[in-house]
Each structure stands twice: as C-alpha cells, then as structure tokens.
Amino acid sequence: TNGITTIDPGYKNTGSCESAITFLNGEEGVLRYRGYAIEELAEKADFLEVAYLLIFGELPSKDRLAKFHSDIKAQSHVDEDVKKILDGFPKSAHPMGVLSSLTSALVAFNPTSVNVDNDEDMYKAIVKILAKFPVLIAWTYRKRAGLPLDYGDDSLGYVDNFLKMMFKKPNGEYASDKKVVDALDKLLILHADHEQNCSTSTVRIVGSSHAGLFASLSAGINALWGPLHGGANQAVIEMLEAIKEDGGDTHKFMNKAKDKEDPFRLMGFGHRVYKNFDPRAKIIKKSADDVLDSLGIEDPVLDIAKGLEKEALEDSYFVDRKLYPNVDFYSGIIYRALGIPTEMFTPMFALGRLPGWIAQWREMRLRKEPIGRPRQVYIGETLRSFTPIEKR
Ligand code: SDX
C-alpha cells in the first residue's frame, strides 16, 4: 500500500500551509488581516490600502499608497483584441465563466507576467492584474447590457473609477456618489481574504506548479463560481426572491432546508470555520440598513432576510449545527441597492477577493512551497488481465 490509511474529505482537518496573512478564530468569530481586526479595517481603511496590506504585509505610508495607485493606473488598459474574445460569448454566458476565460487570456497579452522570480517582476505582475481585472469585470457587465466598452476616469479613486466604468452612460455622464463608493469599498474590504478557503486553496495549488499568477487566478475564479462558495451571494438573492414570490413563507423554506431528501440548502447560512457567527455578516447586515436608509431604498427582501435569520437562530436544526448567516447572506442586498445586477454579484466577490488571492499566491511562491500533490486510499479493482473485445 502507499501507507495512507485515512483521508480527510474537504480537508476539514488538514492544514495545507503556514501563512502570516489572515487569522480566523471560528469559535469566537474573529477575522484579522495581517493582525488588524476586520472591524477596524472596514471602518478606517480603504480597499486599495487593505490590498497593499494583505499583499505586502504592512499598512502603506501615504506616499507608498499613492505610488501603488499610480503604478496601477499606468497599467489600467486592456488590449483592444480582448474585446474580440468577449464578442465570442453569447450574452447569456455567466459573467464568472467569461471572467475566468478573460483572466486566463490576459497571459497572452502580458507574456512577461509569468516571470516572478524577482521582486520587481512579481510587483509588475501584481499591479497589472489589480489594474486590469476591474476593467474585465466592467466590460463583461457592459457587454451583457449592450453598452459601449471603455474606461472610467483615472483621476478618481480605485473603487469610484470601477463604478464609473460599470455605470457611466453612453454619453459619458456619471455622477460619483460618496455613499455608494464607501459602501462598495467596505464590502470589498470584507471580502478581501479568508485564509485557505476553497478558491484560495485552488489559487495556491495551481500556482504551486509554477503556472503564472493570472492562470492561477483564473482557476480561483472558477472555484469561487460554485454556489457553495462565492456563488452563494447570487443564490441568496434568488432564494429570497423565491420566498417573496411564494408569499414570504420563510417557514416553508426552512423546512425544505432541513429535509435531507431535498437538496435545497438555506443559501448564505453555514460556514466551515465560523461556528458562532461570521463577523463580516454582522458588519454587512448593519451596512445594509445604513446604505438602504441613506439611499432611501425600501427592499422587501431585506425584511425577508431578517425574518429568516431570526427564525434560524431559534430553530434547533440550525442551532445544533451552528449554522449562522455568512458573508454572502446580506451582501447581495447592498449590491442590489448599488445598482449591481444579480448575475454580477459573484464577480464582485472576485474583485474583493483578488488581493487575498494575490497575497496568498505570492506567499506560496516566496516560501518556495512544494508542488501540491496529495495521495489517496485506493478502493478500486485489484490486478486483472485484459479481455479481448470479442470476449466482452
Ligand atoms: C463562502 O471557506 C470560506 O471561508 C468561504 C468564504 C470565504 O470568505 O472564502 O467564507 C465564503 O463561501 C461562505 C459560504 C457560502 N456558501 C453558502 O452559503 C452555501 C450554503 N452553505 C453550505 O453549503 C455549507 O454551510 C458550507 C458549504 C458553507 C459549509 O459546508 P461544510 O462545512 O462542509 O458543512 P456540511 O456541509 O458538512 O454541513 C454540516 C451539517 C450537515 O447536516 P448533517 O449532515 O450534519 O445532518 O449542516 C448542514 C448539512 O446538511 N448544513 C446545512 C447548511 N449548511 C450546512 N443545512 C441547511 N442549509 C445550509 N446552508
């Protein structure tokens, strides 16, 4: 035998690496990026600052952050031929599939991005993808919406520029709204990293073969697409809408979620690590109230979400399994209030998680981690000889 006698499905009890980037305590609902509490960063930092912190390990000085931003601006063009690839997709294509394809295609237009053997080349590859990924997301959205694909305004902040690329009118009109920018900025910070989750582990293992950064990120985007992971934020809104259409009977959907025969799960609930509450969900729930109030939006789906949470917190099935709202449960309500369509929710998760994926990939390469290659417990056929086709 290969000496392996037990396996660990889903790696529930396996530590894959040592990392100095993000700290989680699932029992106490603690989340820290490079030692800073998520509650502080969400209140006091902005997304690009947190991206720098995650990737390079320290909060940047004012000058260093300004240089980081100007280095990113210098790379914020995407080769016009990428639009030809985009033209090849039907409008019905899911944006996550388009994004993973375009991210992988970027290698062809940035061939030197695979060289990361020194700090300078690594920095260039990182800045390139931080600059170009928001463009890919905006173009993917606008292509579906039948709107012209071009750029925002580099004199704006990183998030405001992204919003302009997404929502500027064909005549170029766009009115920055600080409330909207701040709400999205905070959401992106809350999504920025989360130690060895499914998509980050994917980015690490693909990168461990020394595939380039963009190829590794493309794999991570596909892992995040799944409804059990980042795709949950879209699935939550679709579930809440279904409950609303069905007359708002949350109890019926709770019973469906508890029925082992029924594949339906309460989307936005449960977490592999948080067995108490997801600290991000707490912040997002409060932010949802603030954002809807400040934008003067009434969204009946928010009340349904709160009703569902209240019921689950009093239901033994959920309490016994320590199932609480996670990061995806309330985020879609804010995205919707910001004018982001449902099919773009998971791409927004990807935009938020991009710095975390980069930080973890960089750490894996700098620490010279070995190629990921686990073993197995073989349960197939023992040795048998070939049967000629005439005899089968
Ligand atoms: C993210 O890992 C990360 O950090 C991810 C993430 C990040 O920032 O990267 O936090 C982002 O992906 C958040 C999770 C988004 N996914 C969802 O909201 C989808 C619904 N949630 C589940 O599918 C589930 O809770 C997971 C995938 C999140 C966690 O799954 P686990 O840890 O493998 O737990 P499990 O499937 O073994 O469930 C344990 C029990 C089971 O019941 P029993 O077999 O013990 O009777 O709890 C039940 C499950 O059936 N259960 C649920 C449930 N989640 C778990 N029952 C109903 N509804 C649910 N949502």
Short mmCIF file of N, CA and C in Angstrom, two decimals, residues 38-121:
data_model
loop_
_atom_site.label_atom_id
_atom_site.label_comp_id
_atom_site.label_asym_id
_atom_site.label_seq_id
_atom_site.Cartn_x
_atom_site.Cartn_y
_atom_site.Cartn_z
N ILE A 38 -10.80 43.02 11.46
CA ILE A 38 -11.60 43.37 10.27
C ILE A 38 -12.51 44.54 10.58
N GLU A 39 -13.00 44.62 11.84
CA GLU A 39 -13.91 45.71 12.22
C GLU A 39 -13.21 47.06 12.06
N GLU A 40 -11.91 47.11 12.43
CA GLU A 40 -11.15 48.38 12.32
C GLU A 40 -10.89 48.72 10.87
N LEU A 41 -10.45 47.71 10.10
CA LEU A 41 -10.10 47.97 8.70
C LEU A 41 -11.34 48.41 7.91
N ALA A 42 -12.48 47.76 8.21
CA ALA A 42 -13.72 48.10 7.48
C ALA A 42 -14.12 49.54 7.74
N GLU A 43 -13.84 50.01 8.97
CA GLU A 43 -14.22 51.39 9.33
C GLU A 43 -13.20 52.43 8.86
N LYS A 44 -11.89 52.09 9.02
CA LYS A 44 -10.87 53.14 8.91
C LYS A 44 -10.03 53.10 7.64
N ALA A 45 -10.03 51.95 6.92
CA ALA A 45 -9.13 51.85 5.76
C ALA A 45 -9.93 51.90 4.47
N ASP A 46 -9.21 52.04 3.34
CA ASP A 46 -9.93 51.87 2.07
C ASP A 46 -9.40 50.62 1.37
N PHE A 47 -10.11 50.19 0.33
CA PHE A 47 -9.86 48.87 -0.26
C PHE A 47 -8.44 48.73 -0.80
N LEU A 48 -7.92 49.79 -1.47
CA LEU A 48 -6.59 49.67 -2.06
C LEU A 48 -5.52 49.58 -0.96
N GLU A 49 -5.76 50.28 0.12
CA GLU A 49 -4.86 50.26 1.29
C GLU A 49 -4.83 48.85 1.89
N VAL A 50 -6.00 48.23 1.99
CA VAL A 50 -6.10 46.87 2.54
C VAL A 50 -5.47 45.88 1.57
N ALA A 51 -5.62 46.13 0.26
CA ALA A 51 -4.98 45.25 -0.73
C ALA A 51 -3.48 45.29 -0.54
N TYR A 52 -2.94 46.49 -0.36
CA TYR A 52 -1.48 46.64 -0.15
C TYR A 52 -1.06 45.91 1.13
N LEU A 53 -1.85 46.10 2.20
CA LEU A 53 -1.55 45.45 3.49
C LEU A 53 -1.50 43.94 3.34
N LEU A 54 -2.52 43.37 2.68
CA LEU A 54 -2.58 41.91 2.53
C LEU A 54 -1.39 41.40 1.72
N ILE A 55 -1.08 42.09 0.63
CA ILE A 55 -0.06 41.58 -0.30
C ILE A 55 1.34 41.78 0.26
N PHE A 56 1.61 42.99 0.80
CA PHE A 56 2.99 43.29 1.21
C PHE A 56 3.21 43.27 2.72
N GLY A 57 2.13 43.11 3.49
CA GLY A 57 2.30 42.82 4.92
C GLY A 57 2.23 44.00 5.86
N GLU A 58 2.31 45.23 5.33
CA GLU A 58 2.26 46.41 6.21
C GLU A 58 1.28 47.44 5.65
N LEU A 59 0.68 48.26 6.52
CA LEU A 59 -0.13 49.37 6.03
C LEU A 59 0.81 50.36 5.35
N PRO A 60 0.51 50.83 4.14
CA PRO A 60 1.42 51.70 3.39
C PRO A 60 1.40 53.13 3.92
N SER A 61 2.53 53.80 3.76
CA SER A 61 2.55 55.25 4.06
C SER A 61 1.72 55.94 2.97
N LYS A 62 1.43 57.21 3.17
CA LYS A 62 0.64 57.97 2.19
C LYS A 62 1.34 57.95 0.82
N ASP A 63 2.67 58.17 0.83
CA ASP A 63 3.42 58.21 -0.43
C ASP A 63 3.44 56.83 -1.10
N ARG A 64 3.65 55.80 -0.29
CA ARG A 64 3.75 54.44 -0.86
C ARG A 64 2.41 54.04 -1.47
N LEU A 65 1.31 54.41 -0.80
CA LEU A 65 -0.02 54.08 -1.34
C LEU A 65 -0.27 54.85 -2.64
N ALA A 66 0.17 56.10 -2.66
CA ALA A 66 -0.01 56.92 -3.87
C ALA A 66 0.77 56.32 -5.03
N LYS A 67 1.97 55.82 -4.73
CA LYS A 67 2.79 55.22 -5.81
C LYS A 67 2.14 53.93 -6.30
N PHE A 68 1.63 53.14 -5.34
CA PHE A 68 0.95 51.87 -5.68
C PHE A 68 -0.21 52.17 -6.61
N HIS A 69 -1.00 53.19 -6.26
CA HIS A 69 -2.16 53.55 -7.08
C HIS A 69 -1.72 54.07 -8.45
N SER A 70 -0.66 54.87 -8.49
CA SER A 70 -0.24 55.39 -9.81
C SER A 70 0.38 54.28 -10.65
N ASP A 71 1.05 53.33 -10.02
CA ASP A 71 1.58 52.17 -10.78
C ASP A 71 0.42 51.36 -11.37
N ILE A 72 -0.66 51.27 -10.60
CA ILE A 72 -1.84 50.53 -11.08
C ILE A 72 -2.47 51.30 -12.25
N LYS A 73 -2.64 52.62 -12.08
CA LYS A 73 -3.26 53.43 -13.14
C LYS A 73 -2.47 53.28 -14.46
N ALA A 74 -1.15 53.19 -14.33
CA ALA A 74 -0.29 53.12 -15.54
C ALA A 74 -0.55 51.83 -16.31
N GLN A 75 -1.17 50.84 -15.64
CA GLN A 75 -1.40 49.55 -16.29
C GLN A 75 -2.87 49.28 -16.57
N SER A 76 -3.70 50.35 -16.48
CA SER A 76 -5.15 50.06 -16.46
C SER A 76 -5.77 49.97 -17.84
N HIS A 77 -4.93 49.72 -18.87
CA HIS A 77 -5.52 49.50 -20.20
C HIS A 77 -5.56 47.99 -20.46
N VAL A 78 -6.51 47.56 -21.23
CA VAL A 78 -6.61 46.15 -21.65
C VAL A 78 -6.58 46.13 -23.17
N ASP A 79 -5.75 45.25 -23.72
CA ASP A 79 -5.58 45.19 -25.18
C ASP A 79 -6.95 45.12 -25.88
N GLU A 80 -7.14 45.98 -26.88
CA GLU A 80 -8.43 46.02 -27.59
C GLU A 80 -8.82 44.65 -28.15
N ASP A 81 -7.83 43.80 -28.44
CA ASP A 81 -8.17 42.47 -29.01
C ASP A 81 -8.89 41.59 -27.99
N VAL A 82 -8.80 41.95 -26.69
CA VAL A 82 -9.55 41.17 -25.69
C VAL A 82 -11.05 41.30 -25.95
N LYS A 83 -11.43 42.44 -26.55
CA LYS A 83 -12.86 42.64 -26.85
C LYS A 83 -13.34 41.62 -27.88
N LYS A 84 -12.41 41.16 -28.73
CA LYS A 84 -12.82 40.16 -29.73
C LYS A 84 -13.18 38.84 -29.04
N ILE A 85 -12.45 38.54 -27.96
CA ILE A 85 -12.78 37.30 -27.21
C ILE A 85 -14.14 37.48 -26.57
N LEU A 86 -14.35 38.65 -26.00
CA LEU A 86 -15.63 38.94 -25.34
C LEU A 86 -16.78 38.83 -26.35
N ASP A 87 -16.51 39.30 -27.60
CA ASP A 87 -17.56 39.23 -28.63
C ASP A 87 -18.00 37.81 -28.90
N GLY A 88 -17.09 36.85 -28.64
CA GLY A 88 -17.41 35.45 -28.96
C GLY A 88 -18.42 34.81 -28.01
N PHE A 89 -18.66 35.45 -26.83
CA PHE A 89 -19.58 34.84 -25.85
C PHE A 89 -21.02 35.23 -26.15
N PRO A 90 -21.97 34.31 -25.95
CA PRO A 90 -23.38 34.72 -26.03
C PRO A 90 -23.68 35.64 -24.83
N LYS A 91 -24.65 36.54 -24.99
CA LYS A 91 -24.99 37.46 -23.89
C LYS A 91 -25.45 36.68 -22.66
N SER A 92 -25.88 35.43 -22.89
CA SER A 92 -26.40 34.63 -21.76
C SER A 92 -25.28 34.00 -20.95
N ALA A 93 -24.01 34.13 -21.40
CA ALA A 93 -22.91 33.48 -20.67
C ALA A 93 -22.83 34.03 -19.25
N HIS A 94 -22.58 33.16 -18.28
CA HIS A 94 -22.47 33.66 -16.89
C HIS A 94 -21.17 34.46 -16.76
N PRO A 95 -21.23 35.64 -16.17
CA PRO A 95 -20.05 36.50 -16.08
C PRO A 95 -18.84 35.84 -15.45
N MET A 96 -19.04 34.89 -14.53
CA MET A 96 -17.87 34.24 -13.90
C MET A 96 -17.12 33.38 -14.92
N GLY A 97 -17.85 32.75 -15.84
CA GLY A 97 -17.18 31.97 -16.88
C GLY A 97 -16.44 32.87 -17.84
N VAL A 98 -17.04 34.02 -18.15
CA VAL A 98 -16.38 34.98 -19.04
C VAL A 98 -15.11 35.52 -18.37
N LEU A 99 -15.25 35.85 -17.07
CA LEU A 99 -14.12 36.44 -16.33
C LEU A 99 -12.94 35.48 -16.21
N SER A 100 -13.23 34.20 -15.94
CA SER A 100 -12.11 33.25 -15.80
C SER A 100 -11.42 33.08 -17.15
N SER A 101 -12.21 33.12 -18.23
CA SER A 101 -11.61 33.00 -19.58
C SER A 101 -10.76 34.22 -19.91
N LEU A 102 -11.30 35.41 -19.65
CA LEU A 102 -10.55 36.63 -19.99
C LEU A 102 -9.31 36.77 -19.13
N THR A 103 -9.39 36.33 -17.86
CA THR A 103 -8.22 36.43 -16.96
C THR A 103 -7.11 35.53 -17.46
N SER A 104 -7.51 34.33 -17.91
CA SER A 104 -6.52 33.40 -18.46
C SER A 104 -5.97 33.96 -19.78
N ALA A 105 -6.85 34.57 -20.57
CA ALA A 105 -6.42 35.14 -21.88
C ALA A 105 -5.43 36.29 -21.69
N LEU A 106 -5.51 36.96 -20.55
CA LEU A 106 -4.61 38.11 -20.31
C LEU A 106 -3.14 37.70 -20.39
N VAL A 107 -2.87 36.41 -20.12
CA VAL A 107 -1.46 35.96 -20.17
C VAL A 107 -0.91 36.20 -21.58
N ALA A 108 -1.75 35.90 -22.57
CA ALA A 108 -1.31 36.04 -23.97
C ALA A 108 -0.95 37.48 -24.30
N PHE A 109 -1.63 38.43 -23.64
CA PHE A 109 -1.37 39.85 -23.93
C PHE A 109 -0.34 40.43 -23.00
N ASN A 110 0.02 39.65 -21.94
CA ASN A 110 1.04 40.11 -20.98
C ASN A 110 2.01 38.97 -20.68
N PRO A 111 2.73 38.50 -21.72
CA PRO A 111 3.53 37.28 -21.56
C PRO A 111 4.57 37.36 -20.44
N THR A 112 5.05 38.58 -20.12
CA THR A 112 6.10 38.65 -19.08
C THR A 112 5.50 38.48 -17.68
N SER A 113 4.14 38.44 -17.60
CA SER A 113 3.53 38.35 -16.26
C SER A 113 3.83 37.00 -15.59
N VAL A 114 4.36 36.03 -16.38
CA VAL A 114 4.66 34.74 -15.74
C VAL A 114 6.02 34.75 -15.06
N ASN A 115 6.84 35.80 -15.36
CA ASN A 115 8.15 35.85 -14.70
C ASN A 115 8.00 36.54 -13.35
N VAL A 116 8.17 35.78 -12.28
CA VAL A 116 8.02 36.39 -10.95
C VAL A 116 9.20 36.03 -10.06
N ASP A 117 10.35 35.76 -10.71
CA ASP A 117 11.48 35.26 -9.91
C ASP A 117 12.23 36.35 -9.19
N ASN A 118 11.85 37.62 -9.41
CA ASN A 118 12.44 38.67 -8.57
C ASN A 118 11.33 39.63 -8.15
N ASP A 119 11.61 40.41 -7.11
CA ASP A 119 10.56 41.27 -6.52
C ASP A 119 9.96 42.23 -7.54
N GLU A 120 10.83 42.76 -8.41
CA GLU A 120 10.35 43.77 -9.37
C GLU A 120 9.36 43.15 -10.35
N ASP A 121 9.69 41.97 -10.89
CA ASP A 121 8.78 41.32 -11.84
C ASP A 121 7.50 40.88 -11.15
#
